[in-house]
mmCIF file with all atom_site columns, C-alpha atoms in Angstrom:
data_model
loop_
_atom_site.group_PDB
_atom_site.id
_atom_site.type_symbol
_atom_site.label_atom_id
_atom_site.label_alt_id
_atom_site.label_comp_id
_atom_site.label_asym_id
_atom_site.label_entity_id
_atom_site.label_seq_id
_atom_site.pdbx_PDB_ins_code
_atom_site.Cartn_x
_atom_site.Cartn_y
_atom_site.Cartn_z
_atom_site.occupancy
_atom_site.B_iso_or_equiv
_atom_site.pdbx_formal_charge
_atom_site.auth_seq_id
_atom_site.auth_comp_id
_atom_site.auth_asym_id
_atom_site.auth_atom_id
_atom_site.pdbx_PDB_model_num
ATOM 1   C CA . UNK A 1 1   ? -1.049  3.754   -13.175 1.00 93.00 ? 1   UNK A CA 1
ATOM 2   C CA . UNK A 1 2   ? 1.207   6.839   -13.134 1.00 93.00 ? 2   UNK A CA 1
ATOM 3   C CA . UNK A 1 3   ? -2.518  8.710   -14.293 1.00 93.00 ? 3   UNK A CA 1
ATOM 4   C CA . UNK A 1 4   ? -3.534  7.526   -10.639 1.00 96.00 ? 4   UNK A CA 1
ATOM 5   C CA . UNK A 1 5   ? -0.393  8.008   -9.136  1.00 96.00 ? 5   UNK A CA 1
ATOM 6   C CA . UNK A 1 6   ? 0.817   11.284  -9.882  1.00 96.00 ? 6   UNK A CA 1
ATOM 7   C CA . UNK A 1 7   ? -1.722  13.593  -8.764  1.00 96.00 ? 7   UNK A CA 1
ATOM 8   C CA . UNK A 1 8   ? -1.312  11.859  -5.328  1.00 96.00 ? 8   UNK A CA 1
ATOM 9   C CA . UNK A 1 9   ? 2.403   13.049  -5.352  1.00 97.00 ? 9   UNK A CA 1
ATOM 10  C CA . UNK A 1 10  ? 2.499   16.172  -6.474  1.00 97.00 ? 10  UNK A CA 1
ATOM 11  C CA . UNK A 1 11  ? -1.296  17.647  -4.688  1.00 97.00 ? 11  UNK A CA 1
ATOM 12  C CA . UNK A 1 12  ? -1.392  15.526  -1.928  1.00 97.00 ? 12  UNK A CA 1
ATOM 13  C CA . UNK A 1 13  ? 0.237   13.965  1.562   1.00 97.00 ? 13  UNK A CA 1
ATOM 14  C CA . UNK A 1 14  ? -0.767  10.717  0.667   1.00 96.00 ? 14  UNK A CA 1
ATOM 15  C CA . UNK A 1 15  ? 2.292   10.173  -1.010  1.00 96.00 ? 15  UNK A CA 1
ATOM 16  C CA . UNK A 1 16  ? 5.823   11.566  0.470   1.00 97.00 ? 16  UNK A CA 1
ATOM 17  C CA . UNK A 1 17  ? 7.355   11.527  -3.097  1.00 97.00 ? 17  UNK A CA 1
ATOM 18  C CA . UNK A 1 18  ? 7.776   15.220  -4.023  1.00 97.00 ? 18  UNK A CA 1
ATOM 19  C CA . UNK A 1 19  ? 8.427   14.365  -7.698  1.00 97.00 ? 19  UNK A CA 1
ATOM 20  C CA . UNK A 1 20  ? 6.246   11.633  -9.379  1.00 96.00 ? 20  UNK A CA 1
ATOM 21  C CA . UNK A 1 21  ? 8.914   8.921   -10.697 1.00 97.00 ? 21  UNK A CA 1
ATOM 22  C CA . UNK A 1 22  ? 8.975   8.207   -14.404 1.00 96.00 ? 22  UNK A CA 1
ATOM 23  C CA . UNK A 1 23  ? 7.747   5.395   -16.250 1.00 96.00 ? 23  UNK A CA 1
ATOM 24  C CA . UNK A 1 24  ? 10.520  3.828   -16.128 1.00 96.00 ? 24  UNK A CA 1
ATOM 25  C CA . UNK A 1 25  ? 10.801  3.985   -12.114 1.00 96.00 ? 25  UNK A CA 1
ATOM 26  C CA . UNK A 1 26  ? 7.417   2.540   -11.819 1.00 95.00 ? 26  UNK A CA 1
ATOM 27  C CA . UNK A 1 27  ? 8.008   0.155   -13.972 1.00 95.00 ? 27  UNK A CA 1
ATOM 28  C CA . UNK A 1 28  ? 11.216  -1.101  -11.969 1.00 96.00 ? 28  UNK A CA 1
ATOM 29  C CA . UNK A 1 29  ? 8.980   -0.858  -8.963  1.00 95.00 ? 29  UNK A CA 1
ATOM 30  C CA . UNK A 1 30  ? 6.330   -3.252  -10.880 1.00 95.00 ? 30  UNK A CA 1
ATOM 31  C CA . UNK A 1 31  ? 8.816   -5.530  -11.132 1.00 96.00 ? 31  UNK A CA 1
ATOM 32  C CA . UNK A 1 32  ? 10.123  -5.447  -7.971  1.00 96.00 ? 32  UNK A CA 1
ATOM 33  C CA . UNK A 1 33  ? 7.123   -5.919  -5.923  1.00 97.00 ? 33  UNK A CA 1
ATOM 34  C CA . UNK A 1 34  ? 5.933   -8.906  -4.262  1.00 97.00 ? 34  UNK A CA 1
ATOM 35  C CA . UNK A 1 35  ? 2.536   -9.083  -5.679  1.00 97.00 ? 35  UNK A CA 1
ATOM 36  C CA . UNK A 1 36  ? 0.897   -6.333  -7.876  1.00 97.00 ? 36  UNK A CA 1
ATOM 37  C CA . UNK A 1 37  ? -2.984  -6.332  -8.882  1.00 97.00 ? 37  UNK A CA 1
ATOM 38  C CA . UNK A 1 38  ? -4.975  -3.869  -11.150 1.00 96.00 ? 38  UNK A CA 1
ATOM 39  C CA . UNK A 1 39  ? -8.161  -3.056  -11.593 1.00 96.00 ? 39  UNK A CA 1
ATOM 40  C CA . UNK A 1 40  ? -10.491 -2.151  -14.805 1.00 95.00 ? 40  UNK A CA 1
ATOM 41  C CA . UNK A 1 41  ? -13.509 -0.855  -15.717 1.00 92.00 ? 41  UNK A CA 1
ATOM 42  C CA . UNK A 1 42  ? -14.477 -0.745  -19.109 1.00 92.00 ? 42  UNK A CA 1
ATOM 43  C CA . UNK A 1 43  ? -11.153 -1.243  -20.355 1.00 93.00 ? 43  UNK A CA 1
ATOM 44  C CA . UNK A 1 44  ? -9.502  1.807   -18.479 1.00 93.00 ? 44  UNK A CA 1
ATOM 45  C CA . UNK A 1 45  ? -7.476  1.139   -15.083 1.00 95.00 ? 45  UNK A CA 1
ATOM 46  C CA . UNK A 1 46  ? -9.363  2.448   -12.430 1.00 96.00 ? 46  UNK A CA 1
ATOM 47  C CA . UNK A 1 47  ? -7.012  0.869   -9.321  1.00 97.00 ? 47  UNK A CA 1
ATOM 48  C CA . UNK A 1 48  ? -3.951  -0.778  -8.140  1.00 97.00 ? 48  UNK A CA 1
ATOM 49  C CA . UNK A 1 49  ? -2.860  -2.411  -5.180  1.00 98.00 ? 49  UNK A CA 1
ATOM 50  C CA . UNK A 1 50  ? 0.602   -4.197  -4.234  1.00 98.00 ? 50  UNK A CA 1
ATOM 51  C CA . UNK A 1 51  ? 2.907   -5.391  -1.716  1.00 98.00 ? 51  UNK A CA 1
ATOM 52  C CA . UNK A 1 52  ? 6.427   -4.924  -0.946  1.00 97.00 ? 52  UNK A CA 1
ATOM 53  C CA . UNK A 1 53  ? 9.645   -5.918  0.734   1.00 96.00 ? 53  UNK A CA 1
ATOM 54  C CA . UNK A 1 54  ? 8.881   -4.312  4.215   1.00 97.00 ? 54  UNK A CA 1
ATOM 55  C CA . UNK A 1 55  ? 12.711  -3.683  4.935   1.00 95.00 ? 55  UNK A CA 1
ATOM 56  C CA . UNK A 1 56  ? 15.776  -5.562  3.483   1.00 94.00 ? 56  UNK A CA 1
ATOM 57  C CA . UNK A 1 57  ? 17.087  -7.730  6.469   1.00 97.00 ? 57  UNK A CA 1
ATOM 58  C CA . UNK A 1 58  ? 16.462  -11.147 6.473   1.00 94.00 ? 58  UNK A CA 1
ATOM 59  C CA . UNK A 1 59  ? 14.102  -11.619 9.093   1.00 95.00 ? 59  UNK A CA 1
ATOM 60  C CA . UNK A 1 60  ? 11.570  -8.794  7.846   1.00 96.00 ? 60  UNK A CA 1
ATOM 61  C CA . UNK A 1 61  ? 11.207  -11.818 5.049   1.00 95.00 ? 61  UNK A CA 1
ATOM 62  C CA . UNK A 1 62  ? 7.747   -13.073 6.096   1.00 96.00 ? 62  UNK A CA 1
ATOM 63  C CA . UNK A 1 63  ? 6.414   -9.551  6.495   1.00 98.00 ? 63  UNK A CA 1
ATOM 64  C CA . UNK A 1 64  ? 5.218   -6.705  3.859   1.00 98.00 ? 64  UNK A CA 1
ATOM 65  C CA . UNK A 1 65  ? 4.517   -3.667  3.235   1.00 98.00 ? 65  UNK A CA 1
ATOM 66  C CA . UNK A 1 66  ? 0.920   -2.986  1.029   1.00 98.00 ? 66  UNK A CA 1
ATOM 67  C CA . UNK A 1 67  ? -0.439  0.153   -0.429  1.00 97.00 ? 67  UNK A CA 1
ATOM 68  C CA . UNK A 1 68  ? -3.649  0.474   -2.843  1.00 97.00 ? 68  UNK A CA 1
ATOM 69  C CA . UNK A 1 69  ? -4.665  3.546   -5.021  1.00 96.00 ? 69  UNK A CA 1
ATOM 70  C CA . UNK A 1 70  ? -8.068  4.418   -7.014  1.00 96.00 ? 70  UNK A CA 1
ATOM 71  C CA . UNK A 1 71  ? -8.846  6.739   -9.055  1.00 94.00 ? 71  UNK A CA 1
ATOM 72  C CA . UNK A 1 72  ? -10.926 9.401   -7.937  1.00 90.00 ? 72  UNK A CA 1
ATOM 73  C CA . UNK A 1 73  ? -13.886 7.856   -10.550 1.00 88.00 ? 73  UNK A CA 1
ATOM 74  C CA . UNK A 1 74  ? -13.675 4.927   -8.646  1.00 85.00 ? 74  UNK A CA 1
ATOM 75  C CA . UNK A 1 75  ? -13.629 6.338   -5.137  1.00 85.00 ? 75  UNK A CA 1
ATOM 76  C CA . UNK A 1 76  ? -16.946 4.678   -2.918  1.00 80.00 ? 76  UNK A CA 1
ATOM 77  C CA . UNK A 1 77  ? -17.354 1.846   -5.366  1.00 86.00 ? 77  UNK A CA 1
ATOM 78  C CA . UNK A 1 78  ? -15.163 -0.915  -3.472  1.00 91.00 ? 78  UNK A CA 1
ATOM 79  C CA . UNK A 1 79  ? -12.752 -1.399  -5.645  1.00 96.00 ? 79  UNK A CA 1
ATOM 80  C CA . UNK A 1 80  ? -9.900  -0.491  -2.733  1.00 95.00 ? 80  UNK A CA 1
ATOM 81  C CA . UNK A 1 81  ? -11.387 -3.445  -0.747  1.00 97.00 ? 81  UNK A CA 1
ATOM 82  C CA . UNK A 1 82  ? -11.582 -5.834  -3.466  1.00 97.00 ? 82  UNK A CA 1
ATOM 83  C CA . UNK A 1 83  ? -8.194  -4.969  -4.467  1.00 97.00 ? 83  UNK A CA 1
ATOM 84  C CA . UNK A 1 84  ? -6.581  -5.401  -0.660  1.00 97.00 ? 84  UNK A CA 1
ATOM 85  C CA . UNK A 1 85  ? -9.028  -8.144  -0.360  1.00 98.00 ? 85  UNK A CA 1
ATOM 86  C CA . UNK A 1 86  ? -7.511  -10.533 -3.295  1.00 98.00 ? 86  UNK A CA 1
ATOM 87  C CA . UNK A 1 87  ? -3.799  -9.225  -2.337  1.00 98.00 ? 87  UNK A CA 1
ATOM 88  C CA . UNK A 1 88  ? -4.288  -10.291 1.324   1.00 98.00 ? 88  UNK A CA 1
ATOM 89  C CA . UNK A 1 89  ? -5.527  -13.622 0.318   1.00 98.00 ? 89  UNK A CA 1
ATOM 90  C CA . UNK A 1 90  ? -2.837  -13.836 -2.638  1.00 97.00 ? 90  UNK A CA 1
ATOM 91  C CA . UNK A 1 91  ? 0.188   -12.622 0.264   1.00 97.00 ? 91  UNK A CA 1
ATOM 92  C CA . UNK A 1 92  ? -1.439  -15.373 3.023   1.00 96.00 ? 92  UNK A CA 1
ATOM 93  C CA . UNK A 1 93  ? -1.274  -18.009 0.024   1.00 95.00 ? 93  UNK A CA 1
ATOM 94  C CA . UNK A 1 94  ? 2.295   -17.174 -0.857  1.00 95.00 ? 94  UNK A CA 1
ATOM 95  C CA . UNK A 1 95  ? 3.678   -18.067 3.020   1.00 94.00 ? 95  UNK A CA 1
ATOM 96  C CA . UNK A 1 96  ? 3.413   -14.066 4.269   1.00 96.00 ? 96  UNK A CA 1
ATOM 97  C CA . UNK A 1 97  ? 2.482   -13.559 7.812   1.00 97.00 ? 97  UNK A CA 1
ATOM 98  C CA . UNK A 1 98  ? 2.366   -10.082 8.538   1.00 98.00 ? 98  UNK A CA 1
ATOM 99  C CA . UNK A 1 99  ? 1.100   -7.174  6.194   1.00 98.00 ? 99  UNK A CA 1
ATOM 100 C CA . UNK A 1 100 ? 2.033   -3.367  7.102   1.00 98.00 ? 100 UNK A CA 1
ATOM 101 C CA . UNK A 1 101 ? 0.322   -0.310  5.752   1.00 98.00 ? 101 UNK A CA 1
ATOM 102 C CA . UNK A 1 102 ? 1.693   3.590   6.525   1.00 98.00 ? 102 UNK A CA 1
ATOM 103 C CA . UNK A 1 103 ? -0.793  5.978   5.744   1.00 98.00 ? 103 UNK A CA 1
ATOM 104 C CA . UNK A 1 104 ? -0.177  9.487   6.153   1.00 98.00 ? 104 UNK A CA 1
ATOM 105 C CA . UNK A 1 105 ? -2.341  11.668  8.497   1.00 98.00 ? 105 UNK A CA 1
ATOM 106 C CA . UNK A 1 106 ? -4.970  12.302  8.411   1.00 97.00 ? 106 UNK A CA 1
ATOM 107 C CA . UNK A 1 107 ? -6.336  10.005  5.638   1.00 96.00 ? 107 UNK A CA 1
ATOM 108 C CA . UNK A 1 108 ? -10.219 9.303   6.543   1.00 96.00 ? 108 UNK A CA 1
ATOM 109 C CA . UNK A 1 109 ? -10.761 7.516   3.258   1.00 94.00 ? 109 UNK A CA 1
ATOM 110 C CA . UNK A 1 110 ? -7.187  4.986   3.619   1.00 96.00 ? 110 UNK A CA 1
ATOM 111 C CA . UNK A 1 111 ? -7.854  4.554   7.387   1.00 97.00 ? 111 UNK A CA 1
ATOM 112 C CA . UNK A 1 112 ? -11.417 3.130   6.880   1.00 96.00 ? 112 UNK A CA 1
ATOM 113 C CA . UNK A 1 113 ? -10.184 1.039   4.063   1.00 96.00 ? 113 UNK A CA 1
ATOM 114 C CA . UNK A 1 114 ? -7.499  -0.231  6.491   1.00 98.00 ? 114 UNK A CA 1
ATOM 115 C CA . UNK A 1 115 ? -9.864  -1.082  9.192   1.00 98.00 ? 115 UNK A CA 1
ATOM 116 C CA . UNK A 1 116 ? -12.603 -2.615  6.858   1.00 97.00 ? 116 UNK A CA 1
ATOM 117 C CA . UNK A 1 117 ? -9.906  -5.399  5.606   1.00 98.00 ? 117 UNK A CA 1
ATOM 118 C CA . UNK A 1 118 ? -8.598  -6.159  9.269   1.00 98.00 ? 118 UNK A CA 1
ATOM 119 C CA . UNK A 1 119 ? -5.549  -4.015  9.780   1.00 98.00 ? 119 UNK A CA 1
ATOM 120 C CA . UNK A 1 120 ? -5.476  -2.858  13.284  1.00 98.00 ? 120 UNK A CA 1
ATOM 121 C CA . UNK A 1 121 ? -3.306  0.757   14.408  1.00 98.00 ? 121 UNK A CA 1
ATOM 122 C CA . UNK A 1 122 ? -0.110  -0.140  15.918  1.00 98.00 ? 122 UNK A CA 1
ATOM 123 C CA . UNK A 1 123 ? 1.422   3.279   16.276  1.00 98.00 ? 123 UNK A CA 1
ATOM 124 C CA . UNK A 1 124 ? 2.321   6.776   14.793  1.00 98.00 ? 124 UNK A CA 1
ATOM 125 C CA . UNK A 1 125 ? 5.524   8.276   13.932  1.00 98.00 ? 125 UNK A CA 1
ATOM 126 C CA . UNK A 1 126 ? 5.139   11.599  14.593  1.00 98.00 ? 126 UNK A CA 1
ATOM 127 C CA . UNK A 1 127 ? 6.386   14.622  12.312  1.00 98.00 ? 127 UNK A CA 1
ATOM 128 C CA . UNK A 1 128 ? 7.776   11.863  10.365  1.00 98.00 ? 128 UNK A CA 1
ATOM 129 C CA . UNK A 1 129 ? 7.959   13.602  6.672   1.00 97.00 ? 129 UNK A CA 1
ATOM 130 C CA . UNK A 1 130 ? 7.537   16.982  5.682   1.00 98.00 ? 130 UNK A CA 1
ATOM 131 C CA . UNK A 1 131 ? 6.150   18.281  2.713   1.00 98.00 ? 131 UNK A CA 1
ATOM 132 C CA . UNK A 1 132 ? 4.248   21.468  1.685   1.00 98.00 ? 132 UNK A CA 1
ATOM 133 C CA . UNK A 1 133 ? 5.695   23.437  4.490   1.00 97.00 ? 133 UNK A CA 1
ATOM 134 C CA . UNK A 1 134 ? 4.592   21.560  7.289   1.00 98.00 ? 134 UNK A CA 1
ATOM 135 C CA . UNK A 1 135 ? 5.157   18.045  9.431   1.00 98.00 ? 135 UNK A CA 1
ATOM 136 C CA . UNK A 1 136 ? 2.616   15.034  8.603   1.00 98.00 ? 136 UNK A CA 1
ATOM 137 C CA . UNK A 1 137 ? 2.724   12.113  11.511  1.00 98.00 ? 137 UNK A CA 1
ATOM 138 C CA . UNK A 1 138 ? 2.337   8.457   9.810   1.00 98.00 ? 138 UNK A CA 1
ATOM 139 C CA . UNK A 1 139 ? -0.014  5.962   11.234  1.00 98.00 ? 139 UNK A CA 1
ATOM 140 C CA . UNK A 1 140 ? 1.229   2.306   11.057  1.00 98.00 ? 140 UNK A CA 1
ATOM 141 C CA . UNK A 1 141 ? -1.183  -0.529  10.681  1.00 98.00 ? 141 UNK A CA 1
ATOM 142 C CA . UNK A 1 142 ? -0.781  -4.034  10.809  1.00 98.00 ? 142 UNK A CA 1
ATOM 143 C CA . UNK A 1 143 ? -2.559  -6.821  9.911   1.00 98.00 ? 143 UNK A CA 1
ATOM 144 C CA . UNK A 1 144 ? -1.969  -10.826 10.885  1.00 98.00 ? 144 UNK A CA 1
ATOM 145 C CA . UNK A 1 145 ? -1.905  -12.853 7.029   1.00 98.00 ? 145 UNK A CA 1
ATOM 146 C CA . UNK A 1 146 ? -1.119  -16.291 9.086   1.00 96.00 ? 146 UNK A CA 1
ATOM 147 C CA . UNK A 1 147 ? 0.600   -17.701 12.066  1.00 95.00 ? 147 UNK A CA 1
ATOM 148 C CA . UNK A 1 148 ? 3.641   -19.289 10.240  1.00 94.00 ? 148 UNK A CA 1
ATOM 149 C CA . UNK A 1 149 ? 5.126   -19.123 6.663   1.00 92.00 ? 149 UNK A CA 1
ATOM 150 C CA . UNK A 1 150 ? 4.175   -21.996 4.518   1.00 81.00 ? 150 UNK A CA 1
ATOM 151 C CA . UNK A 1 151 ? 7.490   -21.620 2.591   1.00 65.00 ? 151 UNK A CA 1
ATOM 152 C CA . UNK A 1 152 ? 10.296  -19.091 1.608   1.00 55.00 ? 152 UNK A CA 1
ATOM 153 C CA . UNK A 1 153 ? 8.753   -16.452 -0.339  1.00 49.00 ? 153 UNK A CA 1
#
């Protein structure tokens, strides 16, 4: 996962990490999220996608943050939708209601995967992170999982 991951952080804006965390961060972060999928191919790990607490308060408890990556073999093949598809459905099974995405502008390839699930654009923060010498604005998306929790997550 870190194969996937790192490149983003230190090459990219899609991440706002300026260091790529250790193993042993991600693996903390494994265990701390709400739902975590993977994809393979052939035995190698071409994707992940998972969900987190959206903020710590109490009554951010029905909502979550998501976030998919693919490697760049994998890129145009689906396996971002199928991965968002089967945590969406695995989030809306577990009692979540909302599902939030932040993607980092502009991100052609993260906003279309956003908007072929269902997530609709609820606003920007502009200049909201800064790396590589300039400002990058964050898009926030949101999608409805169901109407009412089925239970305490």
């Amino acid at each position: 996962m870190l194969a996937i991951y790192a490149p983003l952080v230190a090459d990219t804006i899609v991440s706002f990490e300026l260091v790529p965390p250790t193993v042993a961060e991600f693996a903390g972060r494994i265990e701390r999220a709400l739902a975590w999928l993977s994809a393979e191919r052939d035995g190698e790990l071409i994707g992940y996608a998972y969900a987190t607490t959206l903020r710590s308060r109490a009554a951010y408890r029905w909502s979550v943050e998501t976030s998919a990556y693919v490697h760049p073999r994998a890129h145009e093949r689906g396996v971002a939708t199928m991965l968002y598809r089967e945590l969406i459905r695995t989030l809306a099974e577990r009692g979540y209601c909302n599902a939030f995405a932040a993607i980092a502008l502009p991100n052609d390839a993260s906003v279309a995967l956003h908007r072929k699930v269902g997530f609709e654009p609820i606003g920007v923060f502009a200049s909201a992170g800064r790396k590589f010498g300039r400002w990058i604005d964050v898009g926030w998306w949101q999608l409805r999982l169901r109407d009412e929790p089925r239970e305490a997550p």
